[in-house]
PDB file of C-alpha atoms and ligand atoms in Angstrom:
ATOM      1  CA  UNK W 336    -111.527 -65.068   0.466  1.00  0.00           C
ATOM      2  CA  UNK W 337    -108.037 -64.302  -0.772  1.00  0.00           C
ATOM      3  CA  UNK W 338    -105.367 -66.853  -1.492  1.00  0.00           C
ATOM      4  CA  UNK W 339    -101.863 -65.903  -2.494  1.00  0.00           C
ATOM      5  CA  UNK W 340    -100.990 -68.442  -5.172  1.00  0.00           C
ATOM      6  CA  UNK W 341     -97.579 -67.233  -6.284  1.00  0.00           C
ATOM      7  CA  UNK W 342     -94.365 -67.139  -4.318  1.00  0.00           C
ATOM      8  CA  UNK W 343     -93.568 -63.485  -3.938  1.00  0.00           C
ATOM      9  CA  UNK W 344     -91.210 -63.663  -1.033  1.00  0.00           C
ATOM     10  CA  UNK W 345     -88.030 -63.801  -3.109  1.00  0.00           C
ATOM     11  CA  UNK W 346     -89.010 -60.735  -5.067  1.00  0.00           C
ATOM     12  CA  UNK W 347     -90.206 -58.980  -1.954  1.00  0.00           C
ATOM     13  CA  UNK W 348     -87.029 -59.718  -0.081  1.00  0.00           C
ATOM     14  CA  UNK W 349     -85.030 -58.032  -2.798  1.00  0.00           C
ATOM     15  CA  UNK W 350     -87.431 -55.115  -3.007  1.00  0.00           C
ATOM     16  CA  UNK W 351     -88.122 -54.758   0.719  1.00  0.00           C
ATOM     17  CA  UNK W 352     -86.119 -51.533   1.243  1.00  0.00           C
ATOM     18  CA  UNK W 353     -88.513 -49.703  -1.106  1.00  0.00           C
ATOM     19  CA  UNK W 354     -91.662 -51.115   0.551  1.00  0.00           C
ATOM     20  CA  UNK W 355     -92.719 -48.495   3.044  1.00  0.00           C
ATOM     21  CA  UNK W 356     -96.158 -49.820   3.804  1.00  0.00           C
ATOM     22  CA  UNK W 357     -95.322 -52.167   6.662  1.00  0.00           C
ATOM     23  CA  UNK W 358     -98.156 -53.109   9.069  1.00  0.00           C
ATOM     24  CA  UNK W 359     -97.895 -51.695  12.577  1.00  0.00           C
ATOM     25  CA  UNK W 360     -99.798 -54.592  14.060  1.00  0.00           C
ATOM     26  CA  UNK W 361    -100.038 -58.164  12.775  1.00  0.00           C
ATOM     27  CA  UNK W 362    -102.464 -60.640  14.338  1.00  0.00           C
ATOM     28  CA  UNK W 363    -102.316 -64.365  13.609  1.00  0.00           C
ATOM     29  CA  UNK W 364    -104.854 -67.152  14.187  1.00  0.00           C
ATOM     30  CA  UNK W 365    -102.383 -70.018  14.497  1.00  0.00           C
ATOM     31  CA  UNK W 366    -104.666 -72.697  13.084  1.00  0.00           C
ATOM     32  CA  UNK W 367    -104.170 -76.144  11.563  1.00  0.00           C
ATOM     33  CA  UNK W 368    -101.766 -77.794  14.024  1.00  0.00           C
ATOM     34  CA  UNK W 369    -103.973 -80.848  14.523  1.00  0.00           C
ATOM     35  CA  UNK W 370    -104.577 -81.470  10.818  1.00  0.00           C
ATOM     36  CA  UNK W 371    -100.891 -80.991  10.061  1.00  0.00           C
ATOM     37  CA  UNK W 372    -100.037 -83.751  12.540  1.00  0.00           C
ATOM     38  CA  UNK W 373    -102.856 -86.079  11.461  1.00  0.00           C
ATOM     39  CA  UNK W 374    -101.717 -85.877   7.829  1.00  0.00           C
ATOM     40  CA  UNK W 375     -98.406 -87.272   9.025  1.00  0.00           C
ATOM     41  CA  UNK W 376     -99.955 -90.002  11.166  1.00  0.00           C
ATOM     42  CA  UNK W 377     -98.889 -88.218  14.349  1.00  0.00           C
ATOM     43  CA  UNK W 378    -100.935 -87.166  17.394  1.00  0.00           C
ATOM     44  CA  UNK W 379    -102.432 -83.660  17.219  1.00  0.00           C
ATOM     45  CA  UNK W 380    -100.093 -82.579  19.983  1.00  0.00           C
ATOM     46  CA  UNK W 381     -97.087 -83.034  17.661  1.00  0.00           C
ATOM     47  CA  UNK W 382     -98.542 -80.249  15.527  1.00  0.00           C
ATOM     48  CA  UNK W 383     -98.795 -77.948  18.520  1.00  0.00           C
ATOM     49  CA  UNK W 384     -95.128 -78.533  19.272  1.00  0.00           C
ATOM     50  CA  UNK W 385     -93.976 -77.728  15.727  1.00  0.00           C
ATOM     51  CA  UNK W 386     -96.282 -74.697  15.803  1.00  0.00           C
ATOM     52  CA  UNK W 387     -93.981 -73.259  18.487  1.00  0.00           C
ATOM     53  CA  UNK W 388     -91.153 -73.035  15.936  1.00  0.00           C
ATOM     54  CA  UNK W 389     -93.388 -70.894  13.777  1.00  0.00           C
ATOM     55  CA  UNK W 390     -93.976 -68.531  16.705  1.00  0.00           C
ATOM     56  CA  UNK W 391     -90.222 -67.916  16.776  1.00  0.00           C
ATOM     57  CA  UNK W 392     -90.275 -67.288  13.008  1.00  0.00           C
ATOM     58  CA  UNK W 393     -93.161 -64.830  13.281  1.00  0.00           C
ATOM     59  CA  UNK W 394     -91.345 -62.887  16.024  1.00  0.00           C
ATOM     60  CA  UNK W 395     -88.131 -62.847  13.958  1.00  0.00           C
ATOM     61  CA  UNK W 396     -89.948 -61.491  10.898  1.00  0.00           C
ATOM     62  CA  UNK W 397     -91.648 -58.733  12.901  1.00  0.00           C
ATOM     63  CA  UNK W 398     -88.274 -57.704  14.311  1.00  0.00           C
ATOM     64  CA  UNK W 399     -86.719 -57.850  10.839  1.00  0.00           C
ATOM     65  CA  UNK W 400     -89.372 -55.594   9.289  1.00  0.00           C
ATOM     66  CA  UNK W 401     -89.840 -53.344  12.294  1.00  0.00           C
ATOM     67  CA  UNK W 402     -93.466 -54.358  12.942  1.00  0.00           C
ATOM     68  CA  UNK W 403     -94.096 -53.026  16.473  1.00  0.00           C
ATOM     69  CA  UNK W 404     -97.070 -55.222  17.528  1.00  0.00           C
ATOM     70  CA  UNK W 405     -97.762 -58.938  17.035  1.00  0.00           C
ATOM     71  CA  UNK W 406    -100.784 -60.724  18.525  1.00  0.00           C
ATOM     72  CA  UNK W 407    -100.912 -64.521  18.448  1.00  0.00           C
ATOM     73  CA  UNK W 408    -104.054 -66.561  19.129  1.00  0.00           C
ATOM     74  CA  UNK W 409    -102.841 -69.525  21.155  1.00  0.00           C
ATOM     75  CA  UNK W 410    -105.931 -70.734  23.078  1.00  0.00           C
ATOM     76  CA  UNK W 411    -109.528 -69.568  22.758  1.00  0.00           C
ATOM     77  CA  UNK W 412    -112.276 -69.460  25.371  1.00  0.00           C
ATOM     78  CA  UNK W 413    -113.892 -72.261  23.317  1.00  0.00           C
ATOM     79  CA  UNK W 414    -110.790 -74.495  23.252  1.00  0.00           C
ATOM     80  CA  UNK W 415    -111.681 -75.836  26.745  1.00  0.00           C
ATOM     81  CA  UNK W 416    -114.155 -78.063  24.865  1.00  0.00           C
ATOM     82  CA  UNK W 417    -111.244 -80.158  23.599  1.00  0.00           C
ATOM     83  CA  UNK W 418    -110.272 -83.469  25.228  1.00  0.00           C
ATOM     84  CA  UNK W 419    -108.724 -82.948  28.650  1.00  0.00           C
ATOM     85  CA  UNK W 420    -105.455 -84.496  27.475  1.00  0.00           C
ATOM     86  CA  UNK W 421    -105.045 -81.980  24.640  1.00  0.00           C
ATOM     87  CA  UNK W 422    -105.876 -79.041  26.921  1.00  0.00           C
ATOM     88  CA  UNK W 423    -103.364 -80.294  29.485  1.00  0.00           C
ATOM     89  CA  UNK W 424    -100.718 -80.707  26.783  1.00  0.00           C
ATOM     90  CA  UNK W 425    -101.278 -77.143  25.581  1.00  0.00           C
ATOM     91  CA  UNK W 426    -101.062 -75.670  29.085  1.00  0.00           C
ATOM     92  CA  UNK W 427     -97.852 -77.660  29.701  1.00  0.00           C
ATOM     93  CA  UNK W 428     -96.483 -76.406  26.375  1.00  0.00           C
ATOM     94  CA  UNK W 429     -97.249 -72.779  27.269  1.00  0.00           C
ATOM     95  CA  UNK W 430     -95.411 -73.190  30.572  1.00  0.00           C
ATOM     96  CA  UNK W 431     -92.466 -74.921  28.928  1.00  0.00           C
ATOM     97  CA  UNK W 432     -92.250 -72.263  26.214  1.00  0.00           C
ATOM     98  CA  UNK W 433     -92.387 -69.394  28.690  1.00  0.00           C
ATOM     99  CA  UNK W 434     -89.606 -70.966  30.729  1.00  0.00           C
ATOM    100  CA  UNK W 435     -87.388 -71.595  27.708  1.00  0.00           C
ATOM    101  CA  UNK W 436     -88.098 -68.566  25.500  1.00  0.00           C
ATOM    102  CA  UNK W 437     -88.332 -65.561  27.795  1.00  0.00           C
ATOM    103  CA  UNK W 438     -84.551 -65.041  28.028  1.00  0.00           C
ATOM    104  CA  UNK W 439     -84.265 -64.850  24.275  1.00  0.00           C
ATOM    105  CA  UNK W 440     -87.325 -62.642  23.896  1.00  0.00           C
ATOM    106  CA  UNK W 441     -85.904 -60.315  26.505  1.00  0.00           C
ATOM    107  CA  UNK W 442     -82.562 -60.192  24.656  1.00  0.00           C
ATOM    108  CA  UNK W 443     -84.469 -59.421  21.451  1.00  0.00           C
ATOM    109  CA  UNK W 444     -86.057 -56.411  23.226  1.00  0.00           C
ATOM    110  CA  UNK W 445     -89.529 -57.992  22.967  1.00  0.00           C
ATOM    111  CA  UNK W 446     -92.223 -57.023  25.450  1.00  0.00           C
ATOM    112  CA  UNK W 447     -94.464 -59.988  26.274  1.00  0.00           C
ATOM    113  CA  UNK W 448     -98.086 -59.398  27.250  1.00  0.00           C
ATOM    114  CA  UNK W 449    -101.063 -61.704  27.651  1.00  0.00           C
ATOM    115  CA  UNK W 450    -104.613 -61.043  26.587  1.00  0.00           C
ATOM    116  CA  UNK W 451    -107.550 -63.128  27.767  1.00  0.00           C
ATOM    117  CA  UNK W 452    -109.101 -64.209  31.046  1.00  0.00           C
ATOM    118  CA  UNK W 453    -106.548 -65.415  33.560  1.00  0.00           C
ATOM    119  CA  UNK W 454    -108.671 -66.466  36.510  1.00  0.00           C
ATOM    120  CA  UNK W 455    -109.379 -69.995  35.267  1.00  0.00           C
ATOM    121  CA  UNK W 456    -105.826 -70.753  34.155  1.00  0.00           C
ATOM    122  CA  UNK W 457    -103.715 -72.905  36.467  1.00  0.00           C
ATOM    123  CA  UNK W 458    -101.731 -70.896  39.049  1.00  0.00           C
ATOM    124  CA  UNK W 459     -98.311 -72.115  37.853  1.00  0.00           C
ATOM    125  CA  UNK W 460     -99.031 -70.817  34.338  1.00  0.00           C
ATOM    126  CA  UNK W 461    -100.442 -67.543  35.659  1.00  0.00           C
ATOM    127  CA  UNK W 462     -97.319 -67.018  37.691  1.00  0.00           C
ATOM    128  CA  UNK W 463     -95.065 -67.559  34.661  1.00  0.00           C
ATOM    129  CA  UNK W 464     -97.219 -65.164  32.648  1.00  0.00           C
ATOM    130  CA  UNK W 465     -96.865 -62.461  35.287  1.00  0.00           C
ATOM    131  CA  UNK W 466     -93.113 -63.046  35.568  1.00  0.00           C
ATOM    132  CA  UNK W 467     -92.649 -62.825  31.786  1.00  0.00           C
ATOM    133  CA  UNK W 468     -94.626 -59.616  31.616  1.00  0.00           C
ATOM    134  CA  UNK W 469     -92.709 -58.043  34.483  1.00  0.00           C
ATOM    135  CA  UNK W 470     -89.345 -59.158  33.155  1.00  0.00           C
ATOM    136  CA  UNK W 471     -89.931 -57.747  29.649  1.00  0.00           C
ATOM    137  CA  UNK W 472     -92.020 -54.709  30.561  1.00  0.00           C
ATOM    138  CA  UNK W 473     -89.322 -52.201  29.588  1.00  0.00           C
ATOM    139  CA  UNK W 474     -88.687 -53.684  26.121  1.00  0.00           C
ATOM    140  CA  UNK W 475     -89.472 -51.583  23.096  1.00  0.00           C
ATOM    141  CA  UNK W 476     -88.710 -53.341  19.783  1.00  0.00           C
ATOM    142  CA  UNK W 477     -91.886 -55.439  19.597  1.00  0.00           C
ATOM    143  CA  UNK W 478     -94.947 -55.939  21.789  1.00  0.00           C
ATOM    144  CA  UNK W 479     -95.942 -59.590  21.615  1.00  0.00           C
ATOM    145  CA  UNK W 480     -99.524 -60.178  22.792  1.00  0.00           C
ATOM    146  CA  UNK W 481    -100.193 -63.839  23.502  1.00  0.00           C
ATOM    147  CA  UNK W 482    -103.907 -64.617  23.511  1.00  0.00           C
ATOM    148  CA  UNK W 483    -104.498 -67.413  26.024  1.00  0.00           C
ATOM    149  CA  UNK W 484    -108.049 -68.144  27.152  1.00  0.00           C
ATOM    150  CA  UNK W 485    -109.023 -65.289  24.869  1.00  0.00           C
ATOM    151  CA  UNK W 486    -112.412 -64.733  23.234  1.00  0.00           C
ATOM    152  CA  UNK W 487    -113.511 -61.608  21.402  1.00  0.00           C
ATOM    153  CA  UNK W 488    -117.016 -61.718  22.843  1.00  0.00           C
ATOM    154  CA  UNK W 489    -115.790 -62.310  26.371  1.00  0.00           C
ATOM    155  CA  UNK W 490    -113.384 -59.372  25.988  1.00  0.00           C
ATOM    156  CA  UNK W 491    -116.233 -57.056  24.928  1.00  0.00           C
ATOM    157  CA  UNK W 492    -118.537 -58.265  27.722  1.00  0.00           C
ATOM    158  CA  UNK W 493    -115.739 -57.854  30.281  1.00  0.00           C
ATOM    159  CA  UNK W 494    -115.147 -54.281  29.082  1.00  0.00           C
ATOM    160  CA  UNK W 495    -118.888 -53.491  29.225  1.00  0.00           C
ATOM    161  CA  UNK W 496    -119.097 -54.833  32.759  1.00  0.00           C
ATOM    162  CA  UNK W 497    -116.099 -52.790  33.920  1.00  0.00           C
ATOM    163  CA  UNK W 498    -117.556 -49.643  32.380  1.00  0.00           C
ATOM    164  CA  UNK W 499    -120.911 -50.341  34.062  1.00  0.00           C
ATOM    165  CA  UNK W 500    -119.127 -50.680  37.419  1.00  0.00           C
ATOM    166  CA  UNK W 501    -117.331 -47.376  36.879  1.00  0.00           C
ATOM    167  CA  UNK W 502    -120.653 -45.725  36.006  1.00  0.00           C
ATOM    168  CA  UNK W 503    -122.248 -47.171  39.142  1.00  0.00           C
ATOM    169  CA  UNK W 504    -119.397 -45.783  41.261  1.00  0.00           C
ATOM    170  CA  UNK W 505    -120.018 -42.388  39.681  1.00  0.00           C
ATOM    171  CA  UNK W 506    -116.560 -42.339  38.048  1.00  0.00           C
ATOM    172  CA  UNK W 507    -117.851 -42.420  34.469  1.00  0.00           C
ATOM    173  CA  UNK W 508    -120.655 -40.438  32.858  1.00  0.00           C
ATOM    174  CA  UNK W 509    -122.466 -42.550  30.182  1.00  0.00           C
ATOM    175  CA  UNK W 510    -122.095 -39.528  27.850  1.00  0.00           C
ATOM    176  CA  UNK W 511    -118.326 -40.131  27.861  1.00  0.00           C
ATOM    177  CA  UNK W 512    -118.647 -43.588  26.316  1.00  0.00           C
ATOM    178  CA  UNK W 513    -117.590 -43.453  22.685  1.00  0.00           C
ATOM    179  CA  UNK W 514    -115.532 -45.860  20.551  1.00  0.00           C
ATOM    180  CA  UNK W 515    -112.149 -44.701  21.751  1.00  0.00           C
ATOM    181  CA  UNK W 516    -113.291 -44.716  25.402  1.00  0.00           C
ATOM    182  CA  UNK W 517    -114.591 -48.269  24.977  1.00  0.00           C
ATOM    183  CA  UNK W 518    -111.340 -49.380  23.323  1.00  0.00           C
ATOM    184  CA  UNK W 519    -109.471 -48.342  26.449  1.00  0.00           C
ATOM    185  CA  UNK W 520    -111.292 -51.022  28.448  1.00  0.00           C
ATOM    186  CA  UNK W 521    -110.181 -53.815  26.103  1.00  0.00           C
ATOM    187  CA  UNK W 522    -107.100 -55.992  26.679  1.00  0.00           C
ATOM    188  CA  UNK W 523    -105.403 -54.163  23.798  1.00  0.00           C
ATOM    189  CA  UNK W 524    -105.896 -50.681  25.315  1.00  0.00           C
ATOM    190  CA  UNK W 525    -103.361 -48.213  23.982  1.00  0.00           C
ATOM    191  CA  UNK W 526    -102.330 -50.390  21.036  1.00  0.00           C
ATOM    192  CA  UNK W 527    -103.176 -49.788  17.379  1.00  0.00           C
ATOM    193  CA  UNK W 528    -105.770 -52.089  15.812  1.00  0.00           C
ATOM    194  CA  UNK W 529    -104.291 -54.900  13.704  1.00  0.00           C
ATOM    195  CA  UNK W 530    -103.552 -53.804  10.137  1.00  0.00           C
ATOM    196  CA  UNK W 531    -103.087 -57.379   8.964  1.00  0.00           C
ATOM    197  CA  UNK W 532    -104.745 -60.583  10.186  1.00  0.00           C
ATOM    198  CA  UNK W 533    -103.136 -63.817   9.018  1.00  0.00           C
ATOM    199  CA  UNK W 534    -105.283 -66.958   9.052  1.00  0.00           C
ATOM    200  CA  UNK W 535    -103.542 -70.167   8.033  1.00  0.00           C
ATOM    201  CA  UNK W 536    -105.336 -73.524   8.073  1.00  0.00           C
ATOM    202  CA  UNK W 537    -107.496 -73.206   4.959  1.00  0.00           C
ATOM    203  CA  UNK W 538    -110.675 -72.012   6.665  1.00  0.00           C
ATOM    204  CA  UNK W 539    -111.922 -68.458   6.301  1.00  0.00           C
ATOM    205  CA  UNK W 540    -113.388 -67.757   9.719  1.00  0.00           C
ATOM    206  CA  UNK W 541    -112.483 -65.540  12.618  1.00  0.00           C
ATOM    207  CA  UNK W 542    -113.157 -68.011  15.479  1.00  0.00           C
ATOM    208  CA  UNK W 543    -113.943 -65.279  18.038  1.00  0.00           C
ATOM    209  CA  UNK W 544    -110.619 -63.441  17.639  1.00  0.00           C
ATOM    210  CA  UNK W 545    -110.285 -59.666  18.215  1.00  0.00           C
ATOM    211  CA  UNK W 546    -113.854 -58.993  17.108  1.00  0.00           C
ATOM    212  CA  UNK W 547    -113.739 -55.319  18.048  1.00  0.00           C
ATOM    213  CA  UNK W 548    -110.222 -54.599  16.818  1.00  0.00           C
ATOM    214  CA  UNK W 549    -110.457 -56.088  13.304  1.00  0.00           C
ATOM    215  CA  UNK W 550    -113.207 -53.766  12.007  1.00  0.00           C
ATOM    216  CA  UNK W 551    -110.945 -52.561   9.153  1.00  0.00           C
ATOM    217  CA  UNK W 552    -108.154 -55.127   9.211  1.00  0.00           C
ATOM    218  CA  UNK W 553    -106.834 -56.634   5.972  1.00  0.00           C
ATOM    219  CA  UNK W 554    -107.207 -60.410   6.085  1.00  0.00           C
ATOM    220  CA  UNK W 555    -104.709 -62.827   4.546  1.00  0.00           C
ATOM    221  CA  UNK W 556    -105.942 -66.415   4.308  1.00  0.00           C
ATOM    222  CA  UNK W 557    -103.574 -69.269   3.609  1.00  0.00           C
ATOM    223  CA  UNK W 558    -104.277 -72.916   2.883  1.00  0.00           C
ATOM    224  CA  UNK W 559    -101.063 -73.868   4.676  1.00  0.00           C
ATOM    225  CA  UNK W 560    -101.331 -75.264   8.175  1.00  0.00           C
ATOM    226  CA  UNK W 561     -99.629 -73.199  10.891  1.00  0.00           C
ATOM    227  CA  UNK W 562     -96.710 -75.641  11.378  1.00  0.00           C
ATOM    228  CA  UNK W 563     -95.895 -75.102   7.672  1.00  0.00           C
ATOM    229  CA  UNK W 564     -96.262 -71.329   7.775  1.00  0.00           C
ATOM    230  CA  UNK W 565     -92.609 -70.338   7.637  1.00  0.00           C
ATOM    231  CA  UNK W 566     -90.703 -67.066   7.334  1.00  0.00           C
ATOM    232  CA  UNK W 567     -91.224 -66.910   3.556  1.00  0.00           C
ATOM    233  CA  UNK W 568     -95.000 -67.166   4.119  1.00  0.00           C
ATOM    234  CA  UNK W 569     -94.857 -64.327   6.643  1.00  0.00           C
ATOM    235  CA  UNK W 570     -93.003 -62.251   4.051  1.00  0.00           C
ATOM    236  CA  UNK W 571     -95.674 -63.078   1.457  1.00  0.00           C
ATOM    237  CA  UNK W 572     -98.368 -61.921   3.890  1.00  0.00           C
ATOM    238  CA  UNK W 573     -96.547 -58.634   4.537  1.00  0.00           C
ATOM    239  CA  UNK W 574     -96.137 -58.157   0.795  1.00  0.00           C
ATOM    240  CA  UNK W 575     -99.878 -58.767   0.334  1.00  0.00           C
ATOM    241  CA  UNK W 576    -100.553 -56.090   2.948  1.00  0.00           C
ATOM    242  CA  UNK W 577     -98.164 -53.606   1.345  1.00  0.00           C
ATOM    243  CA  UNK W 578    -100.216 -53.808  -1.880  1.00  0.00           C
ATOM    244  CA  UNK W 579    -103.597 -53.092  -0.260  1.00  0.00           C
ATOM    245  CA  UNK W 580    -105.373 -49.826  -0.688  1.00  0.00           C
ATOM    246  CA  UNK W 581    -107.277 -49.091   2.496  1.00  0.00           C
ATOM    247  CA  UNK W 582    -110.200 -46.714   2.311  1.00  0.00           C
ATOM    248  CA  UNK W 583    -111.832 -47.078   5.764  1.00  0.00           C
ATOM    249  CA  UNK W 584    -115.197 -46.287   4.228  1.00  0.00           C
ATOM    250  CA  UNK W 585    -113.919 -43.315   2.256  1.00  0.00           C
ATOM    251  CA  UNK W 586    -112.946 -43.227  -1.413  1.00  0.00           C
ATOM    252  CA  UNK W 587    -109.623 -43.565  -3.144  1.00  0.00           C
ATOM    253  CA  UNK W 588    -107.176 -40.794  -2.301  1.00  0.00           C
ATOM    254  CA  UNK W 589    -107.268 -38.050  -4.900  1.00  0.00           C
ATOM    255  CA  UNK W 590    -110.253 -39.600  -6.708  1.00  0.00           C
ATOM    256  CA  UNK W 591    -112.914 -37.165  -7.862  1.00  0.00           C
ATOM    257  CA  UNK W 592    -116.633 -37.923  -7.733  1.00  0.00           C
TER     258      UNK W 592
HETATM  259  C1  LIG D1200    -104.639 -74.416  16.426  1.00  0.00           C
HETATM  260  O1  LIG D1200    -104.598 -75.630  15.772  1.00  0.00           O
HETATM  261  C2  LIG D1200    -104.067 -74.477  17.807  1.00  0.00           C
HETATM  262  C3  LIG D1200    -105.054 -74.337  18.879  1.00  0.00           C
HETATM  263  C4  LIG D1200    -106.316 -74.106  18.741  1.00  0.00           C
HETATM  264  C5  LIG D1200    -104.563 -74.489  20.227  1.00  0.00           C
HETATM  265  P1  LIG D1200    -105.770 -76.667  15.919  1.00  0.00           P
HETATM  266  O2  LIG D1200    -105.489 -77.528  17.096  1.00  0.00           O
HETATM  267  O3  LIG D1200    -107.075 -75.983  15.920  1.00  0.00           O
HETATM  268  O4  LIG D1200    -105.602 -77.522  14.603  1.00  0.00           O
HETATM  269  P2  LIG D1200    -106.764 -77.995  13.631  1.00  0.00           P
HETATM  270  O5  LIG D1200    -107.487 -76.750  13.207  1.00  0.00           O
HETATM  271  O6  LIG D1200    -107.622 -78.939  14.406  1.00  0.00           O
HETATM  272  O7  LIG D1200    -106.041 -78.621  12.508  1.00  0.00           O
HETATM  273  C1  LIG D1201    -108.919 -70.842  16.700  1.00  0.00           C
HETATM  274  O1  LIG D1201    -108.822 -72.095  16.202  1.00  0.00           O
HETATM  275  C2  LIG D1201    -108.216 -70.751  18.015  1.00  0.00           C
HETATM  276  C3  LIG D1201    -106.761 -70.771  17.952  1.00  0.00           C
HETATM  277  C4  LIG D1201    -106.019 -70.855  16.885  1.00  0.00           C
HETATM  278  C5  LIG D1201    -106.112 -70.674  19.222  1.00  0.00           C
HETATM  279  P1  LIG D1201    -109.931 -73.228  16.430  1.00  0.00           P
HETATM  280  O2  LIG D1201    -109.420 -74.433  15.743  1.00  0.00           O
HETATM  281  O3  LIG D1201    -110.224 -73.353  17.867  1.00  0.00           O
HETATM  282  O4  LIG D1201    -111.188 -72.618  15.694  1.00  0.00           O
HETATM  283  P2  LIG D1201    -112.406 -73.331  14.981  1.00  0.00           P
HETATM  284  O5  LIG D1201    -113.088 -74.177  16.011  1.00  0.00           O
HETATM  285  O6  LIG D1201    -111.868 -74.150  13.861  1.00  0.00           O
HETATM  286  O7  LIG D1201    -113.235 -72.197  14.476  1.00  0.00           O
HETATM  287 MG1  LIG D1202    -108.350 -75.390  14.445  1.00  0.00          MG
END
């Protein structure tokens, strides 16, 4: 587990023009909203609301650094286990946010996409999701994937089932199925795997997020709760990434045996 203890953002901000190693895809498990609120004697839902401000910050930082893909975990396939009132609040919040934020996202040249299973979401939310996707489909500065009713295992099973159907129809030969073929059946088809996964909230677990895609992702854990994870923290995470040496199973570049 890695914790960044020092504040590097100031230094990084000054040095940023010389940092070339910017992630192409950042994924964030937006965790800790409930604990943030409880610490302040507020209902958990207050944390979810403040968490929305951090979504705006994360988008702004990606645009500032030219990160082309951002994936945010907003609601997992397991989050239905929560009290009905909290689930309802979250669904209302997603609808409210889509209504109020899509204009700005569109102006910022952000393409909005949703990953996850849609069929058991309420129709009014599904409709807003489709409208947001259609409205922003031509935007090119940043692809923002919002993971709602998303689970890594369910994504893999869904892909396997679709491939099996295509095999049964005679459209796919099982010999064709390799890693890149499989990846094209996932919600993130055509997108690069995340380079950097940010996990605030103080717990070092993946909680069923992007299980396939994070095979070689660098992971940045933070003890801060998501509502406290501000622009400077995003900069620290990008700085952390820029210092990583990735080997993907190989050895250091130029190193002899
Ligand atoms: C993450 O914060 C937001 C969602 C899962 C919707 P939590 O609600 O999980 O907050 P904690 O982890 O209980 O503090
Ligand atoms: C992960 O957080 C899901 C989201 C942030 C949307 P959880 O709070 O649901 O995960 P666990 O239960 O602590 O692993
Ligand atoms: Mg949590």
